XYZ file of C-alpha atoms in Angstrom:
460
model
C 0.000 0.000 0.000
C 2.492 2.542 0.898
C 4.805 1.819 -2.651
C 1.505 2.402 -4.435
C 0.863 5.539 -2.723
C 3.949 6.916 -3.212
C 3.742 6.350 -6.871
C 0.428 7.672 -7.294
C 2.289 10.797 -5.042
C 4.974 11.050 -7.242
C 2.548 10.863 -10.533
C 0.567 13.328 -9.017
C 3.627 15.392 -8.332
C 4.790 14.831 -12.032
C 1.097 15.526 -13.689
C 0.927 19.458 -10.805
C 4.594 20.061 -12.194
C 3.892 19.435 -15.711
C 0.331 21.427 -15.442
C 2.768 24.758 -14.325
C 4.859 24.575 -17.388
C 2.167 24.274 -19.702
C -0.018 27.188 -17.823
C 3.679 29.124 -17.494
C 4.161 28.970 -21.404
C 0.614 29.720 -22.317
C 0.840 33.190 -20.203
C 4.082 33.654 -21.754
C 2.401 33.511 -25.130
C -0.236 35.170 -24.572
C 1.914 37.983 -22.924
C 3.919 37.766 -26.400
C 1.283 37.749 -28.986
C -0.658 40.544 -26.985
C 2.648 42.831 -27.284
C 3.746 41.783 -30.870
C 1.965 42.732 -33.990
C -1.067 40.979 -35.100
C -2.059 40.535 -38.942
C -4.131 43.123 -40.789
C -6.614 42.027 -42.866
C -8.321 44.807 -44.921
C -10.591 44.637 -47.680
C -12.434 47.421 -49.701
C -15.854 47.885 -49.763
C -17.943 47.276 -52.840
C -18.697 50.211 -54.530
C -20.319 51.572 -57.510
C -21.279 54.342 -59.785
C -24.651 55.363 -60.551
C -26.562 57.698 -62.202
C -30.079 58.057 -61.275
C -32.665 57.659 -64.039
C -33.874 61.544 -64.437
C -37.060 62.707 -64.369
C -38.909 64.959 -66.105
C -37.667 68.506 -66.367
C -39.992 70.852 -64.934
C -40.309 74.281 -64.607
C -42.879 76.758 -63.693
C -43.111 80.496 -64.248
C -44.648 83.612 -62.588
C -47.539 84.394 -64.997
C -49.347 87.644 -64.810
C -48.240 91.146 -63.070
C -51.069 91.493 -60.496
C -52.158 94.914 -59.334
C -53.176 95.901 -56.286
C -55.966 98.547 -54.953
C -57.915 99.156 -58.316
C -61.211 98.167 -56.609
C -61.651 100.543 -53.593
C -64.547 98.844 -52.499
C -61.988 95.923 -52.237
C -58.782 96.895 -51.801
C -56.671 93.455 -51.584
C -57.980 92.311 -54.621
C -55.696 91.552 -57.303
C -56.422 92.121 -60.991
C -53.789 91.076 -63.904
C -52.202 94.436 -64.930
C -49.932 92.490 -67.607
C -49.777 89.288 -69.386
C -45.839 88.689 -69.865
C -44.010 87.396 -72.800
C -42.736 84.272 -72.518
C -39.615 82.826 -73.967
C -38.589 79.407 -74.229
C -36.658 76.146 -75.774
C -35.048 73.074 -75.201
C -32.285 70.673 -76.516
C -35.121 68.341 -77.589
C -37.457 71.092 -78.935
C -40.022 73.126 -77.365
C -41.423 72.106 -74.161
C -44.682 70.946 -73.591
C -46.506 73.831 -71.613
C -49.788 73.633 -69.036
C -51.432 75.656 -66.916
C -51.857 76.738 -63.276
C -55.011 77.822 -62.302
C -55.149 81.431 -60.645
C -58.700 81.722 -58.961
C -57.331 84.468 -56.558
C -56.743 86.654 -59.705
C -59.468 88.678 -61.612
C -59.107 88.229 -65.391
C -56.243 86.446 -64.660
C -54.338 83.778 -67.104
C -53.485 80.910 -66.221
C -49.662 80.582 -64.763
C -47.477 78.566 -67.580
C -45.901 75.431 -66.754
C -43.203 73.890 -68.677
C -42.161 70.031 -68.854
C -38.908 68.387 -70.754
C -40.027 64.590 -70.971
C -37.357 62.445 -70.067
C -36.137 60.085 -73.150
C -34.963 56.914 -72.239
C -32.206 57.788 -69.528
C -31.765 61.503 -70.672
C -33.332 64.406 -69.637
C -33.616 67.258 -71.983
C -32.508 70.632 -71.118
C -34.892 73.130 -71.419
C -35.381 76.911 -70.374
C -37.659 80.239 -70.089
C -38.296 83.360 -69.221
C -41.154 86.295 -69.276
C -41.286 89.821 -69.320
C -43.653 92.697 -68.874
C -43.333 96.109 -69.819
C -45.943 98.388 -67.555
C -46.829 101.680 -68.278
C -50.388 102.322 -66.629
C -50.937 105.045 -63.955
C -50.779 102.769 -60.941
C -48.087 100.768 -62.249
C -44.825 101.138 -64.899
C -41.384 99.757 -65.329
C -40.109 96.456 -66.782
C -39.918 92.969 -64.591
C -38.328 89.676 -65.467
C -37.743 86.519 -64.442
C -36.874 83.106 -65.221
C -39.100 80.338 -65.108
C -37.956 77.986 -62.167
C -37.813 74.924 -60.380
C -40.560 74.295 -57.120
C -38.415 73.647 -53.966
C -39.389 72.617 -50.340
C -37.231 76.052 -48.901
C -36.456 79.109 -50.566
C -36.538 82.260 -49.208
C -37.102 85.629 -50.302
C -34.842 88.816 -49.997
C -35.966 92.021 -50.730
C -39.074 93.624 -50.919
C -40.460 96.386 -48.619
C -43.843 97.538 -46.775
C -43.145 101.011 -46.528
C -45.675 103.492 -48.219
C -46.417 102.964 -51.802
C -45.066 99.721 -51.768
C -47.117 97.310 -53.593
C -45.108 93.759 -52.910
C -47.166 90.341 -53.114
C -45.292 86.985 -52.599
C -46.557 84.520 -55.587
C -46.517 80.528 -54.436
C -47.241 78.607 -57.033
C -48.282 74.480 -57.090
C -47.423 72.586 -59.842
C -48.246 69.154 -58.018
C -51.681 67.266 -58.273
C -51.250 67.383 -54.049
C -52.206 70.439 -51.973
C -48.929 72.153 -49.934
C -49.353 73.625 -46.857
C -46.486 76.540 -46.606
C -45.231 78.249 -44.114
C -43.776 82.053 -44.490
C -41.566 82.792 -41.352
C -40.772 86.927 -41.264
C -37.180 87.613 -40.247
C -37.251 91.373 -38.970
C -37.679 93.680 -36.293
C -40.954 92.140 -35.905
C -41.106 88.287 -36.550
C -44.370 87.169 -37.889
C -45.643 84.486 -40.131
C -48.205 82.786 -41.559
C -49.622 79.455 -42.876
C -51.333 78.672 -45.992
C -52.566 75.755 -48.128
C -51.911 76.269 -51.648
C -54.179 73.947 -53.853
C -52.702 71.240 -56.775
C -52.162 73.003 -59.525
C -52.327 76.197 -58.397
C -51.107 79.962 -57.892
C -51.872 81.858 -54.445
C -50.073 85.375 -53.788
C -50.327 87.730 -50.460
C -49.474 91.399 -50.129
C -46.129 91.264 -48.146
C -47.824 93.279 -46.196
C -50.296 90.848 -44.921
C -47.180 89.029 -43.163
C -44.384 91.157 -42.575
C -45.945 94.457 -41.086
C -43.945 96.907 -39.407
C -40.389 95.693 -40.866
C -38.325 97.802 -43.349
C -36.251 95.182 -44.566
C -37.978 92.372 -44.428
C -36.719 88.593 -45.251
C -38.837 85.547 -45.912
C -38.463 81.789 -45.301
C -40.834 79.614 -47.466
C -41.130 76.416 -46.110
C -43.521 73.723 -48.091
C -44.903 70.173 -47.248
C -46.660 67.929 -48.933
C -45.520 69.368 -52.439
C -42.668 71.450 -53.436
C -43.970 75.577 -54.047
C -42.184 78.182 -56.885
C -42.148 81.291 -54.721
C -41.402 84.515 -56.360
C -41.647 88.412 -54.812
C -43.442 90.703 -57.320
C -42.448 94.291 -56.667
C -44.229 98.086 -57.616
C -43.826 101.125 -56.225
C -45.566 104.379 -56.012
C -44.184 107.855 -54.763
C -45.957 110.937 -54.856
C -48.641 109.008 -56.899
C -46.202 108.337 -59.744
C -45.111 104.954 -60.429
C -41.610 104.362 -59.782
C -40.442 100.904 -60.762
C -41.504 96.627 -60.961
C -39.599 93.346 -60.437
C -40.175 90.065 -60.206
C -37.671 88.859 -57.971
C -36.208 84.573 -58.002
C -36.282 83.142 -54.531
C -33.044 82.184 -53.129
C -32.818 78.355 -52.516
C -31.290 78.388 -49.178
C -28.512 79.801 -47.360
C -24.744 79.820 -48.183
C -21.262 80.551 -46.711
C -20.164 81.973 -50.021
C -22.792 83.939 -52.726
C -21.955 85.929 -55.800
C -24.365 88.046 -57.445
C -23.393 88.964 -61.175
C -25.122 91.808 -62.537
C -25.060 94.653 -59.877
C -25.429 97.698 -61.922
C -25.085 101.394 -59.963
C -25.919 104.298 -61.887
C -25.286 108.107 -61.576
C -28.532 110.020 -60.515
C -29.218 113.531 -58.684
C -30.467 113.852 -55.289
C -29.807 112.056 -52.351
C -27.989 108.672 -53.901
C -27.658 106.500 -50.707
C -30.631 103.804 -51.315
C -29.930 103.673 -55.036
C -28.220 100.721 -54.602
C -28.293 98.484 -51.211
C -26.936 95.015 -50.212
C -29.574 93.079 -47.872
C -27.937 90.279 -45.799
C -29.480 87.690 -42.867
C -27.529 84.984 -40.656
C -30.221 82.844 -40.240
C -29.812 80.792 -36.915
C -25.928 82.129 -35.685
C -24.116 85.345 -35.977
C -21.939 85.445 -38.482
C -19.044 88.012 -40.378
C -19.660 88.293 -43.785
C -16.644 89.583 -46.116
C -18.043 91.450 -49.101
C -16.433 92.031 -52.186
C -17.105 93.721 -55.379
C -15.548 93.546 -59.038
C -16.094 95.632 -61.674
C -16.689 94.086 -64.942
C -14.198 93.239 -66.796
C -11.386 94.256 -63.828
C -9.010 91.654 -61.961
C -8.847 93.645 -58.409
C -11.564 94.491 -55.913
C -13.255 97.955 -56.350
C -14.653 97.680 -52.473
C -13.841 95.239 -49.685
C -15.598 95.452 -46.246
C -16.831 93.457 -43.891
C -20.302 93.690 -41.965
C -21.282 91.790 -38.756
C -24.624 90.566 -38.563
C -26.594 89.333 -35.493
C -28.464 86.037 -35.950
C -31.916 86.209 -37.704
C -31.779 89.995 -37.831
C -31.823 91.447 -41.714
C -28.872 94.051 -42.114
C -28.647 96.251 -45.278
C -25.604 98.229 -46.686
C -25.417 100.683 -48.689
C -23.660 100.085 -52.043
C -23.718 103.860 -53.834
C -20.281 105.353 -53.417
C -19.623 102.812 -56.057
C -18.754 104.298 -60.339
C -21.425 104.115 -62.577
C -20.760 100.547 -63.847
C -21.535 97.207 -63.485
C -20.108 95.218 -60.625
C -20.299 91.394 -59.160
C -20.728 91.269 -55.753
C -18.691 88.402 -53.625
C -19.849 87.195 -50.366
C -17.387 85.220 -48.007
C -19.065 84.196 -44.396
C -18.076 82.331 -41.833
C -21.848 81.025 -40.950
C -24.482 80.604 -43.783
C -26.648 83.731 -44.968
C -28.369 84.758 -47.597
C -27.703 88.166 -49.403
C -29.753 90.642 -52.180
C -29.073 93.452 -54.025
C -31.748 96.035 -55.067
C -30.920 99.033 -57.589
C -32.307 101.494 -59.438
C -31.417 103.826 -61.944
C -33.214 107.346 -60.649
C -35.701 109.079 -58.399
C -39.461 110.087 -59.427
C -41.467 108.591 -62.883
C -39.514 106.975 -65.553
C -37.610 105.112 -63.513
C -37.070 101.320 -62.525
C -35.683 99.024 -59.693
C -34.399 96.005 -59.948
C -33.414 92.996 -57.151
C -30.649 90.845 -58.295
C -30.169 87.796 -56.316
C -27.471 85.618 -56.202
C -26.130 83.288 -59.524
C -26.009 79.209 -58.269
C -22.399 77.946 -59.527
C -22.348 76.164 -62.381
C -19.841 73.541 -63.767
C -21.678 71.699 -66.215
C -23.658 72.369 -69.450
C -26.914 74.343 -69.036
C -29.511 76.219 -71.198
C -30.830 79.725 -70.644
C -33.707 81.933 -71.655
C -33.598 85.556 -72.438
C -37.267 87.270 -72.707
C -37.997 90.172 -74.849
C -37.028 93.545 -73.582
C -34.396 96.019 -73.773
C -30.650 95.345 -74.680
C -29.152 92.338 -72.777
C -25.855 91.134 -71.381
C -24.758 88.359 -70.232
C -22.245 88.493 -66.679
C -19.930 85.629 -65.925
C -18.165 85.709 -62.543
C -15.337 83.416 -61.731
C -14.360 83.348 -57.996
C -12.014 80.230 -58.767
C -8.350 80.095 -58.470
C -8.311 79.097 -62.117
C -9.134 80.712 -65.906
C -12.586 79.273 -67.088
C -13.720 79.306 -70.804
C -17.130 79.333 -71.652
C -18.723 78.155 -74.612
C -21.865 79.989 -75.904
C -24.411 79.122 -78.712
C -28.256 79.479 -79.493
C -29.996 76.331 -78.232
C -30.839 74.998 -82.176
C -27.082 75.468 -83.071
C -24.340 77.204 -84.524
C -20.911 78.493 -83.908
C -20.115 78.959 -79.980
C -18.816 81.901 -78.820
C -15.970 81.153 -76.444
C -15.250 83.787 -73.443
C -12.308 83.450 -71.627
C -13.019 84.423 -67.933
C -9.806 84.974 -66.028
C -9.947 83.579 -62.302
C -11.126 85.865 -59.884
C -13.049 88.147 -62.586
C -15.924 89.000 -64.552
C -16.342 89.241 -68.088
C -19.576 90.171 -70.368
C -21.076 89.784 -73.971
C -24.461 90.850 -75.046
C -27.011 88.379 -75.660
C -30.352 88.703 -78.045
C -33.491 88.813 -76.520
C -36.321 86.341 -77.014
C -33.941 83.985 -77.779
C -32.525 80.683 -75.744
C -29.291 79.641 -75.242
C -26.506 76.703 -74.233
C -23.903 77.548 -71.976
C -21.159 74.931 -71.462
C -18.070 76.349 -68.880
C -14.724 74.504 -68.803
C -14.675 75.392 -64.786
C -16.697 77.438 -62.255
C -18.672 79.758 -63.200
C -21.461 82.131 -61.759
C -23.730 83.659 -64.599
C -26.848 86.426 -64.934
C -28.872 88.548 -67.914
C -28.607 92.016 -66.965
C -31.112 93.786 -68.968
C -31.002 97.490 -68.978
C -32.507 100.772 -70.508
C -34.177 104.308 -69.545
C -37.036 103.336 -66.836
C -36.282 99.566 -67.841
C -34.371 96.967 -65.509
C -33.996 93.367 -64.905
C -31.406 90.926 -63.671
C -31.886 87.236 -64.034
C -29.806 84.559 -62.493
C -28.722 81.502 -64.918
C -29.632 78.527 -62.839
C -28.401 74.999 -63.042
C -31.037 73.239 -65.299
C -33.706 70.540 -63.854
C -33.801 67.495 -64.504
C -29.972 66.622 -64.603
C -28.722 63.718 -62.363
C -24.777 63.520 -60.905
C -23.534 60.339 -60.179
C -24.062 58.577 -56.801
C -21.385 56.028 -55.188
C -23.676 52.801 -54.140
C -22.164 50.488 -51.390
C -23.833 46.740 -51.833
């Protein structure tokens, strides 16, 4: 008994010794592979470019001038004062055209509406533009605008609801839903208002019916259920002569950097310090905004200053110590804002204001429409590092022009009216119509065109 139990003793002894090595070199190599470097096994992930099948283009337009006040046993009423002419064309032909209804307006027309069917996986490109000339005793000037694209946001700067003024926001539905929009007044007083705007339909309010008691007033327009075209309409009256119309482009949404092509100052007697004014609003932060501006066809900065603004409080600048000429204005901030210009080109009747609101950058091909009207020019502004050539021909052919746009300037060439045309830039570029004579003024910004898709990555 006692030789087998020292042999199971020893055994056991053997079996606990062994046991420790094994559990000592175990910790040792786990105390080794934790320090030394473990393999690296990396794979890309799948990936793939698409382009989205495009849809139609569509674009809708601002239809008749309404006037205010002719019935003075109902003074909000609006009547049509002027049916514009309308301008338009696309890479595929014409585009079809349909109607908005306008039950809001007496003797109104119907608001056009223009669509670029989509043909197999191409979109055409397609443009347009109206114009009204308005010589009536209540009302007189020239106002144009492009036709443009319904968004969910856009917001409108400029306008006033000072005495005389005779402003109405246009929201237009081109949808077979209603929209229920939303205008929120940025001011000294903050107001607002909802409204349901009907499928396939126009609805406009006096700016004064939401923004009361604020002398530079800015406008959010916020839709949902269906995207809204909102555009500001413009008149003014002082000393019962008619002083001026616009139709004014909403602004999509804010930016850190904006350039508006096509500020025109102009010499004038009399007190010249709201001939030409630069409206800005931080929406939701404070923010410094460096301003610039370039004369056409110069390579360094006429003006440079900066202005502070206070969040969601509209600030406006005066512009007028500036040449007679025709200037792009540069915007540089370190929060997002939104920024127009208004000018005019005298005091008293026979003469005309016009808002110019900032140009979208453009680096791919696009078509344009300029309506009829007085002589036309078109502005491109290159805030790029680099020299941009632009190629520019009617929309059924020819010859391009070719402009060379050196970087950090702005160059010009006149452009026909009633006419549509393809603009195809090598870079960056910023473009507007200026269209200017005695008592007649209009600046339209060349927007990217609808219906174009840019490539997507996919991950699997």
């Amino acid at each position: 008994m006692t030789g087998h139990r020292a042999f199971r003793v020893a055994a056991t002894g053997a079996r606990v010794a062994t046991g420790v090595v094994v559990a000592a070199a175990c910790v040792l190599g786990v105390a080794t592979a934790v320090h030394a470097p473990w393999p690296t096994v990396t794979q890309e992930p799948a990936q793939e470019q698409v382009t989205p099948l495009p849809g139609d283009s569509v674009l809708v337009c601002a239809g008749d001038f309404r006037a205010l006040g002719r019935n003075s046993a109902s003074p909000s009423e609006m009547r049509a004062a002027a049916t514009p002419e309308l301008t338009t064309g696309g890479t595929s032909g014409e585009p079809s055209q349909a109607g908005l209804a306008v039950p809001d307006l007496v003797d109104g027309n119907e608001v056009p509406v223009l669509t670029g069917a989509v043909d197999g996986r191409t979109a055409p490109l397609i443009a347009g533009a109206e114009s009204s000339t308005l010589a009536a005793e209540d009302l007189a000037g020239f106002a144009a605008a492009p036709c443009g694209v319904p968004r969910l946001e856009s917001w409108v700067v400029g306008g006033t609801v000072g005495t005389g003024a005779e402003d109405v926001v246009l929201l237009a539905n081109a949808s077979d839903v209603p929209a229920t929009v939303t205008l929120a007044v940025y001011g000294t007083a903050r107001g607002g208002r909802t409204v349901i705007v009907p499928a396939r339909t126009q609805t406009a309010l006096p700016l004064t019916s939401i923004a009361a008691g604020n002398d530079v007033p800015v406008v959010k327009v916020s839709a949902v259920g269906a995207p809204v075209r909102a555009v500001l309409q413009s008149a003014l009256v002082q000393v019962l002569d008619p002083v001026g119309a616009d139709q004014q482009e909403a602004v999509p949404g804010p930016q850190q950097h904006v350039v508006l092509p096509g500020v025109q100052t102009f010499a004038a007697e009399g007190d010249q310090g709201d001939m030409t004014v630069l409206r800005l609003l931080a929406p939701g932060a404070d923010a410094v905004a460096d301003v610039r501006v370039i004369a056409e066809g110069g390579g360094s900065d006429v003006d440079e200053f900066t202005v502070p603004l206070t969040a969601d409080e509209p600030a406006q600048v005066s512009l007028s110590d500036l040449e007679p000429g025709t200037y792009t204005v540069e915007i540089v901030a370190d929060a997002p804002v939104v920024a127009g210009v208004r000018q005019q080109d005298g005091f008293g009747a026979g003469s005309d204001f016009a808002w110019v609101t900032p140009a979208p950058q453009i680096d791919a091909e696009v078509a344009f429409a300029v309506p009829s009207g007085p002589s036309a020019r078109l502005l491109l502004a290159n805030t790029s590092d680099e020299e941009t050539t632009v190629a520019l021909t009617t929309i059924d052919g020819g010859a391009p022009d070719e402009i060379v746009v050196p970087a950090g300037e702005t160059r010009g060439v006149d452009v026909a009216g009633d006419a549509t045309y393809l603009l195809r830039p090598s870079g960056e570029v910023h473009a507007a119509v200026a269209m200017t004579a005695a008592g007649a003024l209009a600046v339209l910004p060349v927007p990217p065109s609808p219906g174009v898709e840019a490539s997507i990555t996919v991950y699997p």
